[in-house]
JSON list of C-alpha atoms in Angstrom, two decimals:
[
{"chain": "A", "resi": 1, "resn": "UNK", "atom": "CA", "xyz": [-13.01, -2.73, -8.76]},
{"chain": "A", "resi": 2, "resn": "UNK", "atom": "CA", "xyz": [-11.31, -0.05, -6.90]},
{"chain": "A", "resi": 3, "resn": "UNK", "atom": "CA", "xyz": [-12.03, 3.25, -5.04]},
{"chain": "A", "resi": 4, "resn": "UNK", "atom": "CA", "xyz": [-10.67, 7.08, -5.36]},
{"chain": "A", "resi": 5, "resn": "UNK", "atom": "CA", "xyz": [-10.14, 9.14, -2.35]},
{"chain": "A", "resi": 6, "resn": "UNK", "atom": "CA", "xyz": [-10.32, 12.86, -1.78]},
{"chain": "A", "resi": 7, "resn": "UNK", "atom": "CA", "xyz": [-10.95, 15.82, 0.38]},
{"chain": "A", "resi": 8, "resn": "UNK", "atom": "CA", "xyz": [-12.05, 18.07, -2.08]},
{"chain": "A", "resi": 9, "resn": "UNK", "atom": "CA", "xyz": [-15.85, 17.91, -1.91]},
{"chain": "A", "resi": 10, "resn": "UNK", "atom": "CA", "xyz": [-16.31, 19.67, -5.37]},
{"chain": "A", "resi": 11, "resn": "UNK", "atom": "CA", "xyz": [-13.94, 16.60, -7.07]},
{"chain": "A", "resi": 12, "resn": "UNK", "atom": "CA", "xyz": [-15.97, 14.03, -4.93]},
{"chain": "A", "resi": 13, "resn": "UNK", "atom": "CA", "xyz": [-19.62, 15.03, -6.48]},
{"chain": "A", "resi": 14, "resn": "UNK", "atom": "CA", "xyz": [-17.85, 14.75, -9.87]},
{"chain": "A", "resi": 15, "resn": "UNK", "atom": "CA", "xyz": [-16.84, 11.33, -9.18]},
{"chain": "A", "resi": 16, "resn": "UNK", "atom": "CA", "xyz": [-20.03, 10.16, -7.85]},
{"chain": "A", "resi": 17, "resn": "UNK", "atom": "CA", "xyz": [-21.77, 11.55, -10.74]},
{"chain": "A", "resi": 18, "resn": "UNK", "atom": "CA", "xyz": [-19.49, 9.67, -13.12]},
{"chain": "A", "resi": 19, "resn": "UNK", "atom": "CA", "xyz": [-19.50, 6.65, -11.24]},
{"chain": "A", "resi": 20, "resn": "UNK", "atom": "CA", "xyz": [-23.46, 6.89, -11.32]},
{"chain": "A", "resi": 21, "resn": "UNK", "atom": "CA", "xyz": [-23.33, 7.02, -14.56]},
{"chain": "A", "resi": 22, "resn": "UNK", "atom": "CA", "xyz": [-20.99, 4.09, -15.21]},
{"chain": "A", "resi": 23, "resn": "UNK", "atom": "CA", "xyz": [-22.01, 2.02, -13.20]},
{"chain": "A", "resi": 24, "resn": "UNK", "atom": "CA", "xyz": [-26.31, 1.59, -12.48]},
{"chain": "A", "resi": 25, "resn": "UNK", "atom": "CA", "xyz": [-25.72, -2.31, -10.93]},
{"chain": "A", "resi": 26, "resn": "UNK", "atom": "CA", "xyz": [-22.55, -3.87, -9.40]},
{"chain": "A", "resi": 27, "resn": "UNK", "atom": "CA", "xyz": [-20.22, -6.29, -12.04]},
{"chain": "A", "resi": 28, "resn": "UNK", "atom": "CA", "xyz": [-22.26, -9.60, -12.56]},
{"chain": "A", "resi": 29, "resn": "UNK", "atom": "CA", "xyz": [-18.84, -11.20, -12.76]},
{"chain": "A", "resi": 30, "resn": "UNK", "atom": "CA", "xyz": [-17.61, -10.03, -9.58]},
{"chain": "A", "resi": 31, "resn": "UNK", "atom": "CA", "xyz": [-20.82, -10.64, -7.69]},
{"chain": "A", "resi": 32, "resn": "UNK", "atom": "CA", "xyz": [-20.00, -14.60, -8.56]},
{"chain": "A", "resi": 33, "resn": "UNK", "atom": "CA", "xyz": [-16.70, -14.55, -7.51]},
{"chain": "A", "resi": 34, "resn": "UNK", "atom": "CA", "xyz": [-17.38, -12.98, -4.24]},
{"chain": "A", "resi": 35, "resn": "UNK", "atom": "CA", "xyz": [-20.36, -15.17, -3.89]},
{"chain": "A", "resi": 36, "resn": "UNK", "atom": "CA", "xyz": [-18.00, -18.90, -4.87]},
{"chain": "A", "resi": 37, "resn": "UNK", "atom": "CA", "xyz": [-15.32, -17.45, -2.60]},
{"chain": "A", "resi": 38, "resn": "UNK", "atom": "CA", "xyz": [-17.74, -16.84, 0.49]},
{"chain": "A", "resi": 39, "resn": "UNK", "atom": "CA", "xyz": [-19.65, -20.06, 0.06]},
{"chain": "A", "resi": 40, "resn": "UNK", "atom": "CA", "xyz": [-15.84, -21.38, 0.47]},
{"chain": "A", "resi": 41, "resn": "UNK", "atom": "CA", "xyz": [-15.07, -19.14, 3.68]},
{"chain": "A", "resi": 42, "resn": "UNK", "atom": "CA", "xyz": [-13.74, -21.76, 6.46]},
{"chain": "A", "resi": 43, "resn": "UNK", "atom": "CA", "xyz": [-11.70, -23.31, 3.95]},
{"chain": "A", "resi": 44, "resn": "UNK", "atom": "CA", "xyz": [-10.32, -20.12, 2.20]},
{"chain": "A", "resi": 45, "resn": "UNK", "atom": "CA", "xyz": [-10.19, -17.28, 5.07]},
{"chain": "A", "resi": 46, "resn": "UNK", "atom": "CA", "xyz": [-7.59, -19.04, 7.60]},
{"chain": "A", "resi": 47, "resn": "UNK", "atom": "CA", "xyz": [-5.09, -19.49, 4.86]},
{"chain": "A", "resi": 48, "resn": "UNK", "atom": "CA", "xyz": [-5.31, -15.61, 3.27]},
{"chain": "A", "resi": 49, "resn": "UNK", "atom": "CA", "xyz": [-6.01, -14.46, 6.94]},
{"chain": "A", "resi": 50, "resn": "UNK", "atom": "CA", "xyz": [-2.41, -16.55, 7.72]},
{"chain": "A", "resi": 51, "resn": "UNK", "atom": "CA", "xyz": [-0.73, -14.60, 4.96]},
{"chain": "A", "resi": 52, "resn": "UNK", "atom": "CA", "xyz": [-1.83, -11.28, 5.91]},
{"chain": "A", "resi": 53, "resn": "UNK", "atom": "CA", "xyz": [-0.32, -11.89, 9.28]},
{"chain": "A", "resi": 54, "resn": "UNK", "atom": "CA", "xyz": [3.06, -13.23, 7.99]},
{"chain": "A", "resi": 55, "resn": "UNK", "atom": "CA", "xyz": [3.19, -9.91, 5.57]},
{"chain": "A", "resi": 56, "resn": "UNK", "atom": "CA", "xyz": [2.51, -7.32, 8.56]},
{"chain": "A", "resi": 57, "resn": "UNK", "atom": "CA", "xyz": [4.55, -9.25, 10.45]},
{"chain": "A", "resi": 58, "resn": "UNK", "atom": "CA", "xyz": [7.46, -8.93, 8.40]},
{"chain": "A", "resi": 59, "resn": "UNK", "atom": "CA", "xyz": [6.88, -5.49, 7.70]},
{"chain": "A", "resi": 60, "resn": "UNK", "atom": "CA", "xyz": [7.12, -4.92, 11.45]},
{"chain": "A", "resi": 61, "resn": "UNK", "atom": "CA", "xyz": [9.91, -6.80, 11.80]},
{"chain": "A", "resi": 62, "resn": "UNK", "atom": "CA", "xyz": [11.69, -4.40, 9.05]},
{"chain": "A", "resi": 63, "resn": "UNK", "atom": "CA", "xyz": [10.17, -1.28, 10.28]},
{"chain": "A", "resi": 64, "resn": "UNK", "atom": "CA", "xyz": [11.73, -2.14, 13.61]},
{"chain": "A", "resi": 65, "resn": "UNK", "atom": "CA", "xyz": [15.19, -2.57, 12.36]},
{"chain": "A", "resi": 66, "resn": "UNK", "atom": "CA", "xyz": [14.67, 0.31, 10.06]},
{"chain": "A", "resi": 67, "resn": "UNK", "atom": "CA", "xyz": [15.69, 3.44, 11.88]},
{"chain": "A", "resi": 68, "resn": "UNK", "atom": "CA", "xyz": [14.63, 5.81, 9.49]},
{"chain": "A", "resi": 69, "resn": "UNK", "atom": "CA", "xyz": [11.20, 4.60, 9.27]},
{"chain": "A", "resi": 70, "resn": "UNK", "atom": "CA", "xyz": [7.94, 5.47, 11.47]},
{"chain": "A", "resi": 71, "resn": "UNK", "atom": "CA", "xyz": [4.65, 4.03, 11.02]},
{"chain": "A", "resi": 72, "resn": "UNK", "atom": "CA", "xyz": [1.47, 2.90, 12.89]},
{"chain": "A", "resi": 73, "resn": "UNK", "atom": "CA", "xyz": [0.54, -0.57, 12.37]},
{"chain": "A", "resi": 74, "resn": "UNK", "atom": "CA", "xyz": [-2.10, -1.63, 10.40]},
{"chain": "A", "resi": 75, "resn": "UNK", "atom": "CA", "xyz": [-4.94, -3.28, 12.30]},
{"chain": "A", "resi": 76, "resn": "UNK", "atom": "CA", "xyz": [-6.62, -4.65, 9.37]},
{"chain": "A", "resi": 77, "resn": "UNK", "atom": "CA", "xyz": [-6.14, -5.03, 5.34]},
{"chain": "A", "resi": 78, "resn": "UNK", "atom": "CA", "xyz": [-3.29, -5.94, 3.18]},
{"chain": "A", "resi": 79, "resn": "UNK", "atom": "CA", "xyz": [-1.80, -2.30, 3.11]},
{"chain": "A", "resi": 80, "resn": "UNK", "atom": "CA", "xyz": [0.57, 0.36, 5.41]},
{"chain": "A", "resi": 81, "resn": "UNK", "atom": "CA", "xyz": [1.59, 3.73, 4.89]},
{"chain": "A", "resi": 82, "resn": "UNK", "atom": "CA", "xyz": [5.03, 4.08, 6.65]},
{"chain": "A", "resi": 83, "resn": "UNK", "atom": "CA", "xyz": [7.11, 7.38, 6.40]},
{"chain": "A", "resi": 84, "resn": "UNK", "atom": "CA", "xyz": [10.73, 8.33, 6.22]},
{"chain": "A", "resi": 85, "resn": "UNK", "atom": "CA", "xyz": [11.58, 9.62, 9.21]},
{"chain": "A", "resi": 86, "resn": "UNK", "atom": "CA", "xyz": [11.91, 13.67, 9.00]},
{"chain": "A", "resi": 87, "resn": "UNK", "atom": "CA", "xyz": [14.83, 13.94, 11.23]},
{"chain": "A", "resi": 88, "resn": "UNK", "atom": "CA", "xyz": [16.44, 10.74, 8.64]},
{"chain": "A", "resi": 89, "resn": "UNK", "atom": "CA", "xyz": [18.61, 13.24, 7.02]},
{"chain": "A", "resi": 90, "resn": "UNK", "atom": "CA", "xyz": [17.21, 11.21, 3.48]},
{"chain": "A", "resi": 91, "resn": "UNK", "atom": "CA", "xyz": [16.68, 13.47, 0.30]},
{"chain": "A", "resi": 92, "resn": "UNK", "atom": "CA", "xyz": [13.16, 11.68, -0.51]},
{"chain": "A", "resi": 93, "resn": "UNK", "atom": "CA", "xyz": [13.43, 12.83, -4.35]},
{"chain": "A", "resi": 94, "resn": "UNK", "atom": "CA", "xyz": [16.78, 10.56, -4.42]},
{"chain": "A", "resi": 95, "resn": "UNK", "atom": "CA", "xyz": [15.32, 8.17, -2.10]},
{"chain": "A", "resi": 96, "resn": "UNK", "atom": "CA", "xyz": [12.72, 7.40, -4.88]},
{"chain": "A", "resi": 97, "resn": "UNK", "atom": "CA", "xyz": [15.23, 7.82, -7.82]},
{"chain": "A", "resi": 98, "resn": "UNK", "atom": "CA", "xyz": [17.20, 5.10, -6.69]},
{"chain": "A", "resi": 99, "resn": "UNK", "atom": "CA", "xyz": [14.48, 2.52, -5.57]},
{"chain": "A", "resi": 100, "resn": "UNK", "atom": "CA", "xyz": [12.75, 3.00, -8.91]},
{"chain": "A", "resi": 101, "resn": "UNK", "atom": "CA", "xyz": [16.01, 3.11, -11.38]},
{"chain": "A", "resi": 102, "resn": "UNK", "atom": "CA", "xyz": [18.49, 1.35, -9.43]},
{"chain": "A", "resi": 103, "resn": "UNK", "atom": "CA", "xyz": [16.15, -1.38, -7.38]},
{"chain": "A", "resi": 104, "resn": "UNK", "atom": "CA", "xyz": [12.80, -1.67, -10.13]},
{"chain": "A", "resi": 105, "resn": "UNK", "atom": "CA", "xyz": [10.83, -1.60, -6.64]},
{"chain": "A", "resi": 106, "resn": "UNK", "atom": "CA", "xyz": [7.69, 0.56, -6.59]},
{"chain": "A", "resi": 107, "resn": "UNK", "atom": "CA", "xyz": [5.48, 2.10, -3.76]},
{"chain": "A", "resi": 108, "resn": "UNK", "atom": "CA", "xyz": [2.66, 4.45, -3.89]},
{"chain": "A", "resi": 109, "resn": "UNK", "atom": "CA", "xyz": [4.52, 8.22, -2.75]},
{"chain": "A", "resi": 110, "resn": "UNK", "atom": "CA", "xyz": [2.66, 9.83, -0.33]},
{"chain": "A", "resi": 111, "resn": "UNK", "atom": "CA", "xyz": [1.94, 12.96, -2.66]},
{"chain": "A", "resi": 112, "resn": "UNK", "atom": "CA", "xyz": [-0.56, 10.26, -4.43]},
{"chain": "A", "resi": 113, "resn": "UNK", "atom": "CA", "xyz": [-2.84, 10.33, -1.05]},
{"chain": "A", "resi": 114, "resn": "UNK", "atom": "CA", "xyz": [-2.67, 13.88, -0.40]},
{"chain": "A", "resi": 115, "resn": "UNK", "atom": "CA", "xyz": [0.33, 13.27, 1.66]},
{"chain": "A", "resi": 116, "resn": "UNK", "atom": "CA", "xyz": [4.05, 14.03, 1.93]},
{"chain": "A", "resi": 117, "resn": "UNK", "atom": "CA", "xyz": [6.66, 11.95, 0.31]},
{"chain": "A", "resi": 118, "resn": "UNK", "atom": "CA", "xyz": [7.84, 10.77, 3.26]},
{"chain": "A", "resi": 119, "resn": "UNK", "atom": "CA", "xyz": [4.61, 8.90, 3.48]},
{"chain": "A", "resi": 120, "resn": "UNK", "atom": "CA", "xyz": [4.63, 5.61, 1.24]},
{"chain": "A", "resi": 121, "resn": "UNK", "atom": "CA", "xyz": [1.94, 2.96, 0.57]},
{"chain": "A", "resi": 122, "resn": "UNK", "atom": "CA", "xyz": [3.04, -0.67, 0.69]},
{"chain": "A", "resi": 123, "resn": "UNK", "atom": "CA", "xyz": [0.91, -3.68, 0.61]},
{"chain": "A", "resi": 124, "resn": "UNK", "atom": "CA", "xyz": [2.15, -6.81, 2.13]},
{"chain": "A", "resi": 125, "resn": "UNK", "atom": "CA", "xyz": [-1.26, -8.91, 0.93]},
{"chain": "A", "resi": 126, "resn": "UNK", "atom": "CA", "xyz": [0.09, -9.93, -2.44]},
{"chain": "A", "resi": 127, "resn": "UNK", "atom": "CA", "xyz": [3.65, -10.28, -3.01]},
{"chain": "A", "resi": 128, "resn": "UNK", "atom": "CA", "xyz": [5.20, -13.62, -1.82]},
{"chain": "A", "resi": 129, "resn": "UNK", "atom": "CA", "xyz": [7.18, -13.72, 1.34]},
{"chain": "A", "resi": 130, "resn": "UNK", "atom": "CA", "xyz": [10.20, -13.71, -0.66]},
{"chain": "A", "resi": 131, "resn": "UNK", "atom": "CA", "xyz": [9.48, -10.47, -2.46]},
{"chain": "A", "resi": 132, "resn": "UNK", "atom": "CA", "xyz": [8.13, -8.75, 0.07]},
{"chain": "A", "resi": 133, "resn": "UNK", "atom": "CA", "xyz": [11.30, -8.80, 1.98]},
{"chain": "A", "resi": 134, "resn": "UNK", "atom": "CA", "xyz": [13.24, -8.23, -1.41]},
{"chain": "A", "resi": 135, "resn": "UNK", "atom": "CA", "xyz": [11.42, -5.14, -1.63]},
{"chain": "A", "resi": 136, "resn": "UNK", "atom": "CA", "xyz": [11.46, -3.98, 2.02]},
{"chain": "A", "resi": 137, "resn": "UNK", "atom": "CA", "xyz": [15.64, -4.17, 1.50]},
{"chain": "A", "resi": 138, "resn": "UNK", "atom": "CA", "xyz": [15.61, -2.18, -1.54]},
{"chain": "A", "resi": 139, "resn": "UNK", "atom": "CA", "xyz": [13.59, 0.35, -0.02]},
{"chain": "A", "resi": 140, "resn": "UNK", "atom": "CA", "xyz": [16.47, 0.05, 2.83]},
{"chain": "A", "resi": 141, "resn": "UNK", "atom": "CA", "xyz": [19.18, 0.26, 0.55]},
{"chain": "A", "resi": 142, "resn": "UNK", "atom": "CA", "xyz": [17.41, 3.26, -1.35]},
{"chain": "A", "resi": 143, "resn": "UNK", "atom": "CA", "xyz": [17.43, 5.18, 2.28]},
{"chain": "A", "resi": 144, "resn": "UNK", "atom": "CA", "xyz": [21.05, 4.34, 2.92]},
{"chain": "A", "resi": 145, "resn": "UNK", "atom": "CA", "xyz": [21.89, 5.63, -0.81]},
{"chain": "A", "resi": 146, "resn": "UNK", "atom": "CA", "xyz": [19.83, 8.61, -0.36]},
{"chain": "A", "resi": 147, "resn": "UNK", "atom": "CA", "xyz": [21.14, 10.24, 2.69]},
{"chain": "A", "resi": 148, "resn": "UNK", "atom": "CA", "xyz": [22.73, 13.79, 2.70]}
]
């Protein structure tokens, strides 16, 4: 399961064409687990629904004591895309240097979305409480390493 994004039109037919051909019927497998996990709904949804809410709400907890960082808060999903400030004084090649090699922590670089650097996908869905805010202050301490 997953999706690909793009603004090229030309790459987008290509795409659907090979996903037409991969795919004719949606995953039987899937289709059951989706189906067991929505006959289970009002047990199941408050509990992931209160986890999503304790993620963004630590992320905006961070981002607010985070002056280098700028963002607009998710309204739904598991998933932001903060930036480094611009005026952060933070060389972004180092900033990623040192959160991958020094810290093992790992975010999707805005150049993978079409975006600048600065830009940054984290998800705050999956990890546990504990290593989301582990990797919120690596990502801090990969700023504060990074700045010229």
């Amino acid at each position: 399961m997953g999706w690909i994004l793009t603004r090229d039109r030309e790459l987008n037919e290509l795409f659907l064409a090979a996903k037409e051909q991969m795919l004719i019927c949606g995953p039987v497998l899937d289709e059951e687990i989706a189906y067991r996990v929505y006959c289970r709904r009002t047990q199941e949804l408050p509990q992931i629904a209160a986890t999503v809410a304790r993620g963004v709400d630590t992320l905006a907890a961070w981002i607010a004591n985070e002056p280098a960082m700028e963002w607009v808060r998710p309204t739904g999903g598991v998933v932001s895309f903060p930036r480094i400030r611009v005026d952060a004084g933070v060389d972004i090649a180092r900033f990623y240097a040192t959160l991958n090699e020094t810290h093992s922590t790992f975010v999707g670089p805005g150049h993978w979305f079409e975006q600048d650097d600065r830009f940054m996908r984290i998800g705050f869905g999956w990890p546990s409480a504990a290593e989301l805010a582990e990797g919120l202050e690596s990502i801090s301490q990969s700023i504060r390493a990074a700045r010229r």
